[in-house]
XYZ file of C-alpha atoms in Angstrom:
433
model
C 54.662 -11.984 12.472
C 57.684 -12.129 14.763
C 57.684 -8.709 16.289
C 54.443 -8.725 18.319
C 54.247 -11.528 20.810
C 55.361 -15.128 20.273
C 52.548 -16.502 22.392
C 49.942 -14.986 20.101
C 51.060 -17.247 17.246
C 51.413 -20.572 19.009
C 48.715 -23.061 17.951
C 46.257 -23.890 20.702
C 43.952 -26.324 18.935
C 42.958 -28.246 22.055
C 42.319 -25.052 24.069
C 39.956 -23.789 21.382
C 38.244 -27.163 21.105
C 37.536 -27.198 24.856
C 36.473 -23.547 24.757
C 33.918 -24.122 22.036
C 32.511 -27.187 23.853
C 32.245 -25.390 27.217
C 30.716 -22.217 25.757
C 28.134 -24.040 23.581
C 27.251 -26.552 26.330
C 26.710 -23.766 28.843
C 24.653 -21.807 26.315
C 22.525 -24.884 25.577
C 21.666 -25.331 29.234
C 21.179 -21.596 29.754
C 18.774 -21.235 26.807
C 16.737 -24.404 27.228
C 13.135 -24.300 28.374
C 11.748 -22.292 25.466
C 9.001 -23.963 23.442
C 9.292 -21.407 20.622
C 10.555 -23.446 17.631
C 11.560 -20.295 15.748
C 13.637 -19.018 18.652
C 15.288 -22.443 19.214
C 16.105 -22.711 15.508
C 17.765 -19.275 15.548
C 19.832 -20.118 18.563
C 20.878 -23.536 17.089
C 21.925 -22.008 13.801
C 23.895 -19.366 15.651
C 25.661 -22.075 17.712
C 26.513 -24.094 14.563
C 27.827 -20.927 12.847
C 29.962 -20.101 15.888
C 31.512 -23.571 15.948
C 32.201 -23.545 12.220
C 33.877 -20.066 12.328
C 36.095 -21.096 15.211
C 37.107 -24.211 13.305
C 38.015 -22.097 10.283
C 39.956 -19.647 12.446
C 42.040 -22.466 13.871
C 42.574 -24.853 10.919
C 42.273 -22.995 7.562
C 45.770 -22.335 6.224
C 47.195 -18.829 6.452
C 46.969 -16.568 3.433
C 48.654 -13.173 2.726
C 47.029 -11.055 5.413
C 48.642 -11.070 8.869
C 47.248 -8.023 10.714
C 45.710 -7.901 13.243
C 46.113 -11.704 13.309
C 45.905 -14.420 10.604
C 43.110 -16.031 12.587
C 40.886 -13.001 11.928
C 41.183 -13.511 8.183
C 40.703 -17.259 8.514
C 37.551 -16.617 10.472
C 36.355 -14.153 7.817
C 36.759 -16.878 5.186
C 34.602 -19.036 7.431
C 31.907 -16.332 7.502
C 31.997 -16.074 3.733
C 31.672 -19.879 3.435
C 28.649 -19.781 5.723
C 27.063 -17.092 3.602
C 27.825 -19.111 0.424
C 26.251 -22.223 2.083
C 23.127 -20.168 2.965
C 22.820 -19.014 -0.637
C 23.181 -22.623 -1.883
C 20.480 -23.722 0.600
C 18.109 -20.979 -0.510
C 18.627 -21.868 -4.207
C 16.628 -25.022 -3.566
C 13.701 -23.135 -2.046
C 10.865 -21.233 -3.697
C 10.259 -17.498 -3.082
C 7.255 -17.926 -0.697
C 9.325 -20.303 1.432
C 12.267 -17.901 1.424
C 10.030 -15.006 2.425
C 8.622 -17.282 5.181
C 12.133 -17.767 6.529
C 12.703 -14.021 6.419
C 9.422 -13.425 8.216
C 10.418 -15.840 10.980
C 13.638 -13.934 11.296
C 11.886 -10.549 11.317
C 8.133 -10.219 10.896
C 8.571 -6.758 9.320
C 10.084 -8.507 6.259
C 6.723 -9.990 5.356
C 5.454 -6.583 4.212
C 5.694 -5.795 0.531
C 7.640 -2.657 -0.170
C 6.510 -0.158 -2.841
C 8.833 0.440 -5.757
C 10.656 3.704 -5.179
C 12.031 6.070 -7.811
C 14.369 8.944 -7.053
C 13.360 10.876 -10.133
C 9.730 11.695 -9.319
C 10.583 15.301 -8.624
C 13.893 16.609 -9.970
C 13.479 20.193 -8.793
C 16.236 21.490 -6.544
C 14.001 24.180 -5.041
C 10.300 24.907 -4.749
C 8.285 27.843 -3.372
C 7.302 25.771 -0.360
C 10.752 24.177 0.040
C 13.444 26.729 -0.948
C 16.168 24.458 0.568
C 14.874 21.259 -0.959
C 18.242 20.655 -2.625
C 19.997 20.591 0.783
C 17.725 18.012 2.373
C 17.727 16.017 -0.870
C 21.512 15.845 -1.156
C 22.636 15.527 2.393
C 21.154 12.305 3.758
C 22.470 8.996 5.125
C 23.104 7.643 1.627
C 25.619 10.430 0.910
C 27.704 9.263 3.871
C 27.289 5.570 2.888
C 28.375 6.228 -0.689
C 31.393 8.315 0.375
C 32.534 5.719 2.894
C 32.019 2.983 0.299
C 34.364 4.609 -2.169
C 36.794 5.492 0.586
C 36.925 1.742 1.302
C 37.227 0.931 -2.386
C 40.205 3.230 -2.665
C 41.927 1.703 0.349
C 41.384 -1.790 -0.972
C 42.179 -1.301 -4.685
C 44.747 1.509 -4.205
C 44.360 2.895 -7.724
C 42.233 5.969 -8.245
C 41.797 5.254 -11.929
C 40.270 1.822 -11.372
C 38.027 3.174 -8.564
C 36.903 6.042 -10.851
C 36.177 3.488 -13.570
C 34.020 1.596 -11.097
C 32.172 4.754 -10.180
C 31.414 5.809 -13.756
C 30.578 2.218 -14.790
C 27.977 1.855 -12.035
C 26.278 5.059 -13.193
C 26.084 3.496 -16.681
C 24.595 0.330 -15.130
C 22.005 2.407 -13.255
C 20.917 4.250 -16.397
C 20.885 0.982 -18.341
C 18.788 -0.969 -15.853
C 16.367 1.697 -14.670
C 13.604 0.258 -16.926
C 13.445 -2.843 -14.713
C 14.698 -1.391 -11.380
C 12.860 1.855 -10.576
C 15.300 2.382 -7.738
C 17.972 3.129 -10.331
C 15.966 6.031 -11.843
C 17.625 9.227 -10.650
C 17.767 12.901 -11.673
C 20.730 14.038 -13.725
C 22.202 15.993 -10.799
C 21.819 12.964 -8.620
C 23.986 10.959 -11.032
C 26.544 13.594 -11.862
C 26.794 15.918 -8.907
C 25.870 13.775 -5.870
C 27.056 10.303 -6.909
C 30.061 10.968 -9.166
C 31.420 14.298 -8.040
C 30.557 14.471 -4.330
C 30.244 10.950 -2.994
C 32.365 8.819 -5.194
C 35.071 11.302 -6.122
C 35.128 12.669 -2.566
C 35.548 9.202 -1.049
C 38.162 8.285 -3.626
C 40.130 11.523 -3.004
C 40.030 11.055 0.766
C 41.234 7.450 0.339
C 44.016 8.647 -1.899
C 45.154 11.135 0.671
C 45.052 8.497 3.445
C 47.159 6.153 1.311
C 49.685 8.878 0.692
C 49.774 9.723 4.423
C 50.159 6.109 5.534
C 52.637 5.288 2.816
C 54.863 8.233 3.742
C 55.323 7.094 7.357
C 58.034 4.777 8.596
C 57.192 2.446 11.389
C 59.333 0.702 13.980
C 57.468 -2.365 15.249
C 58.616 -3.755 18.610
C 57.506 -6.830 20.554
C 55.067 -6.221 23.351
C 57.430 -7.963 25.765
C 60.261 -5.518 24.842
C 58.221 -2.450 25.777
C 58.660 -1.585 29.487
C 55.646 0.693 30.158
C 51.994 -0.366 30.340
C 50.992 2.619 28.166
C 53.529 1.559 25.552
C 52.284 -2.005 25.587
C 48.705 -0.772 25.065
C 49.746 1.439 22.207
C 51.648 -1.438 20.598
C 48.566 -3.669 21.002
C 46.301 -1.035 19.423
C 48.770 -0.574 16.500
C 48.388 -4.309 15.747
C 45.062 -3.411 14.159
C 46.889 -1.004 11.842
C 48.393 -2.260 8.530
C 51.995 -3.312 8.853
C 52.691 -1.520 5.609
C 50.607 -0.106 2.792
C 52.349 -1.142 -0.395
C 51.151 0.723 -3.462
C 49.405 -1.381 -6.100
C 50.823 -1.003 -9.560
C 48.066 -2.584 -11.621
C 49.413 -1.283 -15.001
C 46.183 -2.210 -16.689
C 47.370 -1.410 -20.210
C 50.759 -3.146 -19.965
C 49.490 -6.340 -21.586
C 46.133 -7.809 -22.740
C 45.940 -10.381 -19.936
C 46.306 -7.639 -17.272
C 43.535 -5.545 -18.858
C 41.256 -8.524 -18.976
C 41.842 -9.205 -15.265
C 40.972 -5.543 -14.470
C 37.781 -5.824 -16.562
C 36.877 -9.023 -14.769
C 37.444 -7.247 -11.430
C 35.199 -4.438 -12.665
C 32.501 -6.947 -13.661
C 32.691 -8.660 -10.304
C 32.374 -5.391 -8.320
C 29.442 -4.236 -10.454
C 27.679 -7.596 -10.192
C 28.037 -7.571 -6.391
C 26.463 -4.133 -6.194
C 23.609 -4.955 -8.617
C 22.895 -8.210 -6.719
C 22.247 -6.144 -3.633
C 19.503 -4.162 -5.371
C 17.939 -7.131 -7.165
C 17.716 -9.202 -4.000
C 16.180 -6.307 -2.090
C 13.661 -5.821 -4.899
C 12.602 -9.466 -5.144
C 12.500 -10.251 -1.409
C 11.172 -6.824 -0.290
C 13.997 -6.113 2.164
C 14.468 -2.381 3.171
C 17.879 -0.876 2.387
C 18.479 -0.029 6.034
C 17.715 -3.565 7.304
C 20.532 -5.311 9.194
C 20.527 -8.166 6.634
C 21.430 -5.713 3.854
C 23.984 -3.827 5.914
C 25.477 -7.106 7.165
C 25.849 -8.438 3.658
C 27.667 -5.280 2.593
C 29.956 -5.501 5.622
C 30.822 -9.131 4.819
C 31.526 -8.329 1.196
C 33.587 -5.303 2.135
C 35.686 -7.305 4.610
C 36.291 -10.289 2.334
C 37.252 -7.850 -0.461
C 40.371 -6.811 1.549
C 42.243 -10.119 1.308
C 40.527 -11.090 -1.968
C 41.793 -8.037 -3.859
C 45.226 -8.518 -2.315
C 45.359 -12.095 -3.490
C 44.046 -11.146 -6.953
C 46.775 -8.432 -7.237
C 49.485 -10.928 -6.271
C 48.103 -13.600 -8.638
C 48.042 -10.976 -11.422
C 51.395 -9.271 -10.935
C 53.712 -11.882 -9.553
C 54.963 -14.553 -12.046
C 55.529 -17.124 -9.273
C 51.855 -17.060 -8.173
C 50.324 -20.191 -9.660
C 46.948 -20.270 -7.842
C 44.260 -17.922 -6.626
C 44.179 -17.421 -2.835
C 41.443 -18.834 -0.631
C 39.699 -15.517 0.113
C 39.532 -14.616 -3.624
C 38.324 -18.117 -4.541
C 35.586 -18.185 -1.903
C 34.499 -14.653 -2.709
C 34.214 -15.380 -6.443
C 32.367 -18.686 -5.753
C 29.924 -16.911 -3.455
C 29.252 -14.240 -6.108
C 28.586 -16.897 -8.734
C 26.151 -18.753 -6.472
C 24.540 -15.491 -5.403
C 24.034 -14.493 -9.035
C 22.634 -17.953 -9.913
C 20.275 -17.668 -6.932
C 18.969 -14.242 -8.113
C 18.568 -15.541 -11.636
C 16.524 -18.482 -10.357
C 14.246 -16.179 -8.323
C 13.975 -13.866 -11.329
C 12.800 -16.715 -13.543
C 10.516 -18.222 -10.926
C 8.835 -14.980 -9.889
C 8.726 -13.354 -13.329
C 10.800 -10.361 -12.216
C 12.724 -7.943 -14.495
C 11.110 -9.272 -17.674
C 10.700 -5.911 -19.420
C 13.000 -5.922 -22.479
C 15.782 -3.355 -22.750
C 14.734 -0.437 -25.013
C 16.756 0.124 -28.155
C 17.852 3.648 -27.117
C 19.420 2.011 -24.035
C 20.916 -1.121 -25.530
C 22.209 0.072 -28.890
C 24.774 2.554 -27.442
C 26.009 -0.233 -25.185
C 26.510 -2.561 -28.141
C 28.259 0.262 -30.039
C 30.523 1.003 -27.069
C 31.396 -2.726 -26.729
C 32.146 -2.930 -30.488
C 34.423 0.098 -30.275
C 36.273 -1.361 -27.280
C 36.705 -4.804 -29.026
C 38.063 -3.077 -32.165
C 40.434 -0.954 -30.155
C 41.591 -3.997 -28.125
C 42.252 -6.021 -31.266
C 44.236 -3.244 -32.941
C 46.187 -2.152 -29.817
C 47.304 -5.605 -28.748
C 46.968 -7.591 -31.903
C 48.660 -5.358 -34.479
C 51.612 -3.964 -32.494
C 53.862 -3.170 -35.523
C 51.298 -0.604 -36.740
C 51.593 1.399 -33.556
C 54.574 3.291 -34.927
C 52.463 4.815 -37.682
C 50.813 8.091 -36.713
C 47.643 7.352 -38.665
C 47.143 4.060 -36.843
C 47.689 5.623 -33.473
C 45.236 8.392 -34.243
C 42.674 5.899 -35.418
C 43.093 3.817 -32.238
C 42.747 6.938 -30.112
C 39.556 7.846 -31.965
C 38.147 4.334 -31.239
C 39.144 4.488 -27.531
C 37.885 7.986 -26.759
C 34.661 7.388 -28.702
C 33.612 4.907 -26.008
C 32.970 7.552 -23.259
C 31.329 9.796 -25.861
C 28.858 7.043 -26.805
C 28.124 6.274 -23.147
C 27.572 9.984 -22.392
C 25.175 10.118 -25.294
C 23.339 7.175 -23.861
C 23.125 9.007 -20.532
C 21.621 12.100 -22.198
C 19.086 10.025 -24.138
C 18.146 7.649 -21.348
C 18.145 9.739 -18.154
C 14.543 10.153 -17.002
C 14.632 13.959 -16.586
C 16.731 14.775 -19.709
C 15.660 12.318 -22.407
C 17.529 14.343 -25.030
C 16.366 13.367 -28.538
C 14.976 10.119 -27.143
C 11.901 10.016 -29.372
C 13.908 10.793 -32.513
C 16.545 8.250 -31.656
C 13.968 5.533 -30.879
C 12.102 6.315 -34.159
C 15.367 5.932 -36.097
C 16.054 2.582 -34.430
C 12.547 1.342 -35.206
C 12.759 2.592 -38.779
C 15.874 0.651 -39.583
C 15.110 -2.319 -37.307
C 18.380 -1.830 -35.411
C 17.113 -3.459 -32.218
C 14.942 -6.315 -33.503
C 16.049 -9.460 -31.680
């Protein structure tokens, strides 16, 4: 960036090398004397992490993001690499050892947490609690969900994809509630709180912010060209603001490859969210613990450059490789998923088979989508016929109908025609694997 301050972009590799050596040497002398091995290990790992992040901030090549400074995004890639390295290290440990590490970090993590379901009492009001609905709906999770989807909208910049993520995660929750009691929710929790209030509200607010930011025109000036101190401070603060907010034109249905990329992005986002719940369940980590919050913050931050790089890789013909942030984020997710799968197998977690009334609608929805995909992109000459277009529309719009049927049958406090549907599946052996 040439319109901030030239000195901020000059390489100072020797200065940073000396800074790291001085800071860590001083810290080593300052913190010596303790005979607590756990404390010394924590400090040592923190020092190693600090040195590694500084090295990444100085030497990793620049990517697409430039505000507030390319070094910030290089350091963030370093943080993501550290997390990936931690996951790889833990893959070679057993669960008791991992829980021992967590207990050394925080003794509270040695306590086993009870499995919690949000569908134990689906009443919105009771004689003793006439305003039960208010205290049930308005809690810290409502704010967290809303802010999460506000961030998703600002990162993805397409309300249709963000809405697809929102609805898809509700399908995932309903489909996995037989192994994760935390996913069991009342119908109004799914529909009203999650989809309509939190997710749609956060998405709408993000959409309005994008419109507001995109409508403004900015004149960026160098700090040295601004005479007043107040002006210099304002210019410095504006450096943490996006230089420009280009709209993302994903055009998911323009060609089959583009749609596949969007579906892969959807799968990645859903996997990241499900991983959070499965790790908490296996390792008994509370949702409000700094480890959980920190992980979500790291994933949210790395998603900013990763989604940008994925968009450029998808939409620009000259882009021949995936950016470093997207590559490290995807690698970390793969290792994280493999780590969870290993713990699942080792500890015997999540072994309950998926019921037929849950899995069969998913298979039917996937079959409908595959049929529509093959006809829409594979038989293009037939699109001009009205009958073919009508048939493809029937296939496409049958997918949400099937998934809504699954929601009605599976949701714990509705269970509409669940016994009859399960009896039909058993009668004709439709779910015998």
